[in-house]
mmCIF file of C-alpha atoms in Angstrom:
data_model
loop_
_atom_site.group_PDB
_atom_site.id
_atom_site.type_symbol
_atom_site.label_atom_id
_atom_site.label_comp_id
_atom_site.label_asym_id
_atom_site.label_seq_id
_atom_site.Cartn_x
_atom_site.Cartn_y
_atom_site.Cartn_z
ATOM 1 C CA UNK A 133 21.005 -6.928 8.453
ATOM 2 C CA UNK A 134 18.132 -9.418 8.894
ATOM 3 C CA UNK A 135 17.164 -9.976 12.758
ATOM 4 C CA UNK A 136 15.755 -13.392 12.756
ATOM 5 C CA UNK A 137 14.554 -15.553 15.279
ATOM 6 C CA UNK A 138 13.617 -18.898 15.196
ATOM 7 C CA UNK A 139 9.823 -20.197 16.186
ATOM 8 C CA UNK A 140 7.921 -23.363 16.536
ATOM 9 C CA UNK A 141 7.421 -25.564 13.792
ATOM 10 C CA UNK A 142 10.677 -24.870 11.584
ATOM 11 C CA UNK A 143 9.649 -21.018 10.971
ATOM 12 C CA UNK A 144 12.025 -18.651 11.484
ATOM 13 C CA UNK A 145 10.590 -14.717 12.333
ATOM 14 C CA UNK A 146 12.137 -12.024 10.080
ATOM 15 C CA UNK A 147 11.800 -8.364 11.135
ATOM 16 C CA UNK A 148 10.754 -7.161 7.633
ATOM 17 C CA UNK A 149 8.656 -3.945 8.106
ATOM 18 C CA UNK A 150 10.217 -1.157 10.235
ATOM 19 C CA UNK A 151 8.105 0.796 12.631
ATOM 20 C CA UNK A 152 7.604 4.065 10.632
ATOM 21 C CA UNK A 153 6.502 2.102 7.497
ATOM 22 C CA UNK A 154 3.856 0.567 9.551
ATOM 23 C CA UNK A 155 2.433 3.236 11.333
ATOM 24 C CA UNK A 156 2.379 4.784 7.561
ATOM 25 C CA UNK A 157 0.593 2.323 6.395
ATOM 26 C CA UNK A 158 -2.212 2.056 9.290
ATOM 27 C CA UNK A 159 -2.297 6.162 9.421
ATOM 28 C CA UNK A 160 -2.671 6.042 5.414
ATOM 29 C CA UNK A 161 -5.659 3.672 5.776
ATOM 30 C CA UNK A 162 -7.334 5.542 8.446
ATOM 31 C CA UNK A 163 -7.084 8.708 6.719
ATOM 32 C CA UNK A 164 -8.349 6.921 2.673
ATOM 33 C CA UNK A 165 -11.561 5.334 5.024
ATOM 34 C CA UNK A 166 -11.731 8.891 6.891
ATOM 35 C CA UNK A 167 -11.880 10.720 3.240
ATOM 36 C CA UNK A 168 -14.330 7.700 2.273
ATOM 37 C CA UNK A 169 -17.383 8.475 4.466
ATOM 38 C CA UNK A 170 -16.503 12.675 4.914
ATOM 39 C CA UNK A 171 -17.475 14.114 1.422
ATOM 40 C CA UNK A 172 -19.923 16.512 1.133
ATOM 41 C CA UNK A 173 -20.931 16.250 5.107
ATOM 42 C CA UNK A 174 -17.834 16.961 6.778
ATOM 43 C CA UNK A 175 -15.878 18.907 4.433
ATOM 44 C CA UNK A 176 -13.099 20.121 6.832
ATOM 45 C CA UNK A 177 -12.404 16.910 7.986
ATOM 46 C CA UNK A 178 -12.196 15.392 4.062
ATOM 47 C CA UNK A 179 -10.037 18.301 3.441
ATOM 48 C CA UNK A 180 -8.006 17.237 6.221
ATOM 49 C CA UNK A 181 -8.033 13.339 5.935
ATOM 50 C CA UNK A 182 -6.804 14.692 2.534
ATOM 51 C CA UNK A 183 -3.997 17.149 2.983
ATOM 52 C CA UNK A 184 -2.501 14.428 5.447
ATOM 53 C CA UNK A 185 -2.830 12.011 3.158
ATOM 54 C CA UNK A 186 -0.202 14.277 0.880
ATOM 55 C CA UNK A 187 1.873 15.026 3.577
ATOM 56 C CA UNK A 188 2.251 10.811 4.321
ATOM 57 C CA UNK A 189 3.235 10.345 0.583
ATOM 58 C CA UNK A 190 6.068 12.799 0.695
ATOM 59 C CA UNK A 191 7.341 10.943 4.091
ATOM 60 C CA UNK A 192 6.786 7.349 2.133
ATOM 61 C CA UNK A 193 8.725 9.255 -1.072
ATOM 62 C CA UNK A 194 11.759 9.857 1.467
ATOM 63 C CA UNK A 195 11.258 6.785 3.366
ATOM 64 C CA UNK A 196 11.455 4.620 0.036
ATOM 65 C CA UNK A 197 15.535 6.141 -0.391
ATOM 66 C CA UNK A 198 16.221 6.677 3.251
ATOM 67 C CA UNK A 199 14.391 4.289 4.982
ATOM 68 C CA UNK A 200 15.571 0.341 5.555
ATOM 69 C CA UNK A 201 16.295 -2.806 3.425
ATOM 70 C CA UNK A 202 12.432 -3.300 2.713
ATOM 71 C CA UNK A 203 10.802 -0.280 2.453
ATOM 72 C CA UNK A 204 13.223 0.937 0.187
ATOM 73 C CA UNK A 205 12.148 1.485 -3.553
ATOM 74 C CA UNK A 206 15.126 -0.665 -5.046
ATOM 75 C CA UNK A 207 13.952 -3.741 -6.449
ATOM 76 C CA UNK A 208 10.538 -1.630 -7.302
ATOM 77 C CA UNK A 209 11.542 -2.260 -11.487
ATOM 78 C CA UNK A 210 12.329 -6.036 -10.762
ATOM 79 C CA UNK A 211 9.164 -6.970 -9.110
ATOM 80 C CA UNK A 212 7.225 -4.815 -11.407
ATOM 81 C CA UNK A 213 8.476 -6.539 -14.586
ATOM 82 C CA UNK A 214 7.911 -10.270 -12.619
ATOM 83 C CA UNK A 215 4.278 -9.155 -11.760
ATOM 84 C CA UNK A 216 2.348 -10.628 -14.828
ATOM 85 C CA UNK A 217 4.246 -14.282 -14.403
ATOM 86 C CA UNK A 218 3.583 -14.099 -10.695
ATOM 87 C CA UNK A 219 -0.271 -13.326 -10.639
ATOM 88 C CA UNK A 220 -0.734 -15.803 -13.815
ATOM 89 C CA UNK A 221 0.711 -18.242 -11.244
ATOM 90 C CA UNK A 222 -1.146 -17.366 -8.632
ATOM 91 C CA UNK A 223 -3.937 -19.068 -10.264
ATOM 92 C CA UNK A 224 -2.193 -22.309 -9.724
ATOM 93 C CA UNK A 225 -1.511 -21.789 -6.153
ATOM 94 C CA UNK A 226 1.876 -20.522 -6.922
ATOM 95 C CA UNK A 227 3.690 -17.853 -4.728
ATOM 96 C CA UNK A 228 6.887 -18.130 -4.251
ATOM 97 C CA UNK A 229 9.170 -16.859 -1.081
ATOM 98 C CA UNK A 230 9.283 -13.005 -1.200
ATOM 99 C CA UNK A 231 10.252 -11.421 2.077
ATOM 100 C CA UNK A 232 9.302 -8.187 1.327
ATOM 101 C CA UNK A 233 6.600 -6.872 -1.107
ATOM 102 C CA UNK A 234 5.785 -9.920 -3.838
ATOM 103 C CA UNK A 235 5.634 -8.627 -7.521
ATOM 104 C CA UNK A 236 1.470 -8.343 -7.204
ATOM 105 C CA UNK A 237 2.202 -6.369 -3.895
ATOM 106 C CA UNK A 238 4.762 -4.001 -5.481
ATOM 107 C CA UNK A 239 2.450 -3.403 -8.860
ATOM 108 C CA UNK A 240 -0.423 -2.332 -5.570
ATOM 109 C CA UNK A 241 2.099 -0.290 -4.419
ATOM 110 C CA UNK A 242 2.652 2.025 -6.972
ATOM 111 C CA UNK A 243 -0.215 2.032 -8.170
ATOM 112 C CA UNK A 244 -2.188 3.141 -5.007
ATOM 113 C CA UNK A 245 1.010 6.061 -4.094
ATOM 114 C CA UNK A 246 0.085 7.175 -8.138
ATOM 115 C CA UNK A 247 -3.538 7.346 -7.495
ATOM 116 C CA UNK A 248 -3.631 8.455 -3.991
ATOM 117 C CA UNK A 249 -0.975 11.729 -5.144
ATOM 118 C CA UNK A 250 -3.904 12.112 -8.044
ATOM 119 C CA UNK A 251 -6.623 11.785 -5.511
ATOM 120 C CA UNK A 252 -5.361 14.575 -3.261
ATOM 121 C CA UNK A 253 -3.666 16.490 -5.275
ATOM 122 C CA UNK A 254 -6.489 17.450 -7.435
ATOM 123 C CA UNK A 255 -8.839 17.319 -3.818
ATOM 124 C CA UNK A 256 -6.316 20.418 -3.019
ATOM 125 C CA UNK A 257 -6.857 21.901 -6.270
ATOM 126 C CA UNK A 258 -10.457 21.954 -5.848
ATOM 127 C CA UNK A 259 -10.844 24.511 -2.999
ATOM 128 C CA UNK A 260 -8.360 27.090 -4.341
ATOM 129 C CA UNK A 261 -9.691 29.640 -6.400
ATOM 130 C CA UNK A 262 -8.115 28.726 -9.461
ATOM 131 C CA UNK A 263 -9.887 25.454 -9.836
ATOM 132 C CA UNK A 264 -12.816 25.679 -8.351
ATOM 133 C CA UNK A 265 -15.664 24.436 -10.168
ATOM 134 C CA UNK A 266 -12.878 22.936 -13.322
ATOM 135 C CA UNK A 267 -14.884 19.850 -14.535
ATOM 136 C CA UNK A 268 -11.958 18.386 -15.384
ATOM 137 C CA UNK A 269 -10.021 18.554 -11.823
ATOM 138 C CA UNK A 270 -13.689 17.574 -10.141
ATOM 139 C CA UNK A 271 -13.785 14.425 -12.487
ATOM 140 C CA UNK A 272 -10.393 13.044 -12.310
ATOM 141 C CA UNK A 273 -10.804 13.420 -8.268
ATOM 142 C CA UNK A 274 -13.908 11.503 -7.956
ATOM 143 C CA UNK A 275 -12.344 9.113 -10.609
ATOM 144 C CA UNK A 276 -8.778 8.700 -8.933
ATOM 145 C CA UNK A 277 -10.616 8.479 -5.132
ATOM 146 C CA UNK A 278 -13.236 5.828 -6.499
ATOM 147 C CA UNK A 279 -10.157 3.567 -8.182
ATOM 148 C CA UNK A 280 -8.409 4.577 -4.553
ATOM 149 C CA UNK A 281 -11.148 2.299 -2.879
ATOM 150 C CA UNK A 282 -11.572 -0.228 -5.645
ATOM 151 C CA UNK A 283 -7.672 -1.218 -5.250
ATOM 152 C CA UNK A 284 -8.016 -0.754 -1.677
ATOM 153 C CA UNK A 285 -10.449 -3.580 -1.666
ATOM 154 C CA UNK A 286 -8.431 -5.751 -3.989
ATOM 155 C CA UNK A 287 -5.438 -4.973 -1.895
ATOM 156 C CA UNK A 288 -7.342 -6.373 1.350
ATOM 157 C CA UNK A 289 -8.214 -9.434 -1.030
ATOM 158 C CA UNK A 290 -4.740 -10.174 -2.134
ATOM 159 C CA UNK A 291 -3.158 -9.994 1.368
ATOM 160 C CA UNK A 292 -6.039 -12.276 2.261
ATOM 161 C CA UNK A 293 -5.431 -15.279 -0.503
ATOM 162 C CA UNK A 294 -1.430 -14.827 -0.965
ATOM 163 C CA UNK A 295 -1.937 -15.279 3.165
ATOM 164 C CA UNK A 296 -4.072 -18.387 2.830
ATOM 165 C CA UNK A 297 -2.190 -19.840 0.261
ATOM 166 C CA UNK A 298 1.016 -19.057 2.470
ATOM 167 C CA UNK A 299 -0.798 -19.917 5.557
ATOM 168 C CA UNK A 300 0.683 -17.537 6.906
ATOM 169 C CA UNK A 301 -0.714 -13.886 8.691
ATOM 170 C CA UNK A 302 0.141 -10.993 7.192
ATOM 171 C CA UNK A 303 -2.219 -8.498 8.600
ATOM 172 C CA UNK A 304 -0.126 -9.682 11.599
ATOM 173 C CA UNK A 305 2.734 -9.122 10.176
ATOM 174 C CA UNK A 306 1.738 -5.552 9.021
ATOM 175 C CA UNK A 307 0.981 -4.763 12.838
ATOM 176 C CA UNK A 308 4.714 -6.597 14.402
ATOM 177 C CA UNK A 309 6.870 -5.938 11.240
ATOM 178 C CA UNK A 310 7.860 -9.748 11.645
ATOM 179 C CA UNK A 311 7.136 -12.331 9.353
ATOM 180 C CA UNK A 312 7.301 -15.828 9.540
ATOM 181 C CA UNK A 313 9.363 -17.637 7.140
ATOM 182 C CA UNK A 314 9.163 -21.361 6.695
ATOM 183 C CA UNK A 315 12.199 -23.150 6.569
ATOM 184 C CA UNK A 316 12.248 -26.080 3.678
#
């Protein structure tokens, strides 16, 4: 069930992001800009920034079947196929009314869980014994964690113009799991 309430200027507030998924989704950016400025000077810290990191990806796994209407993986295929029609039209200003993740939002999520499981996956594979030193594991972490920040940037972008062209505040909306809706 939606919990609405209505606000000034013919908005109504919908609670759309529940309080685990948020505090997921601040602890998951601490922890990338924590692995970000630890390599190679504070190892134990990367290594934990990065073993955390795996340990929030199996909750968000869970949380994406058990968790409520809108952080729930179900419309995941929909919005992923509607992604290329809605960022052409973004270009025209274009956005439509998503109350949950839009189609550009959805392709960012999966893409960051894939490359963030890549990241620290192969980050734990480095310090067993087994892969230590394996070119291969060494390149595809530094090549998974430096797409990791590039989309994290572009992520921060897109939340910024779909906001503007919106006008509405989603970081907000990240922190109170309410967004406003505008009533036409």
């Amino acid at each position: 069930m939606i919990e609405a309430a209505s606000g000034a200027r013919g908005a109504t507030s919908v609670q759309v992001w529940d309080l685990p998924l948020r505090l997921w989704h601040w602890a998951l950016a601490i922890l990338v800009l924590v692995a970000w400025v630890t390599p190679s000077t504070h190892d134990r810290l990367h290594r934990l920034a990065g073993y955390s990191v795996i340990g929030l990806l199996a909750f968000r796994l869970i949380w994406g079947f058990a968790g409520t209407r809108y952080a729930r993986f179900g419309k995941v295929g929909v919005r992923l196929r509607a992604a290329p029609r809605y960022i052409w039209n973004l270009r025209r200003g274009i956005t439509g009314r998503y109350i949950g993740l839009n189609p550009a939002g959805t392709v960012m999520l999966v893409t960051l869980l894939f490359l963030l499981a890549v990241s620290a996956i192969t980050g734990a594979m480095e310090v067993t014994v087994t892969f230590f030193g394996v070119w291969w594991v060494e390149d595809t972490h530094a090549y998974a964690s430096d797409a990791v920040l590039v989309l994290v940037a572009l992520h921060v972008l897109g939340v910024v113009v779909v906001g503007l062209l919106q006008r509405q505040n989603l970081v907000r909306a990240m922190f109170t799991g309410r967004k406003q809706l505008r009533n036409r």
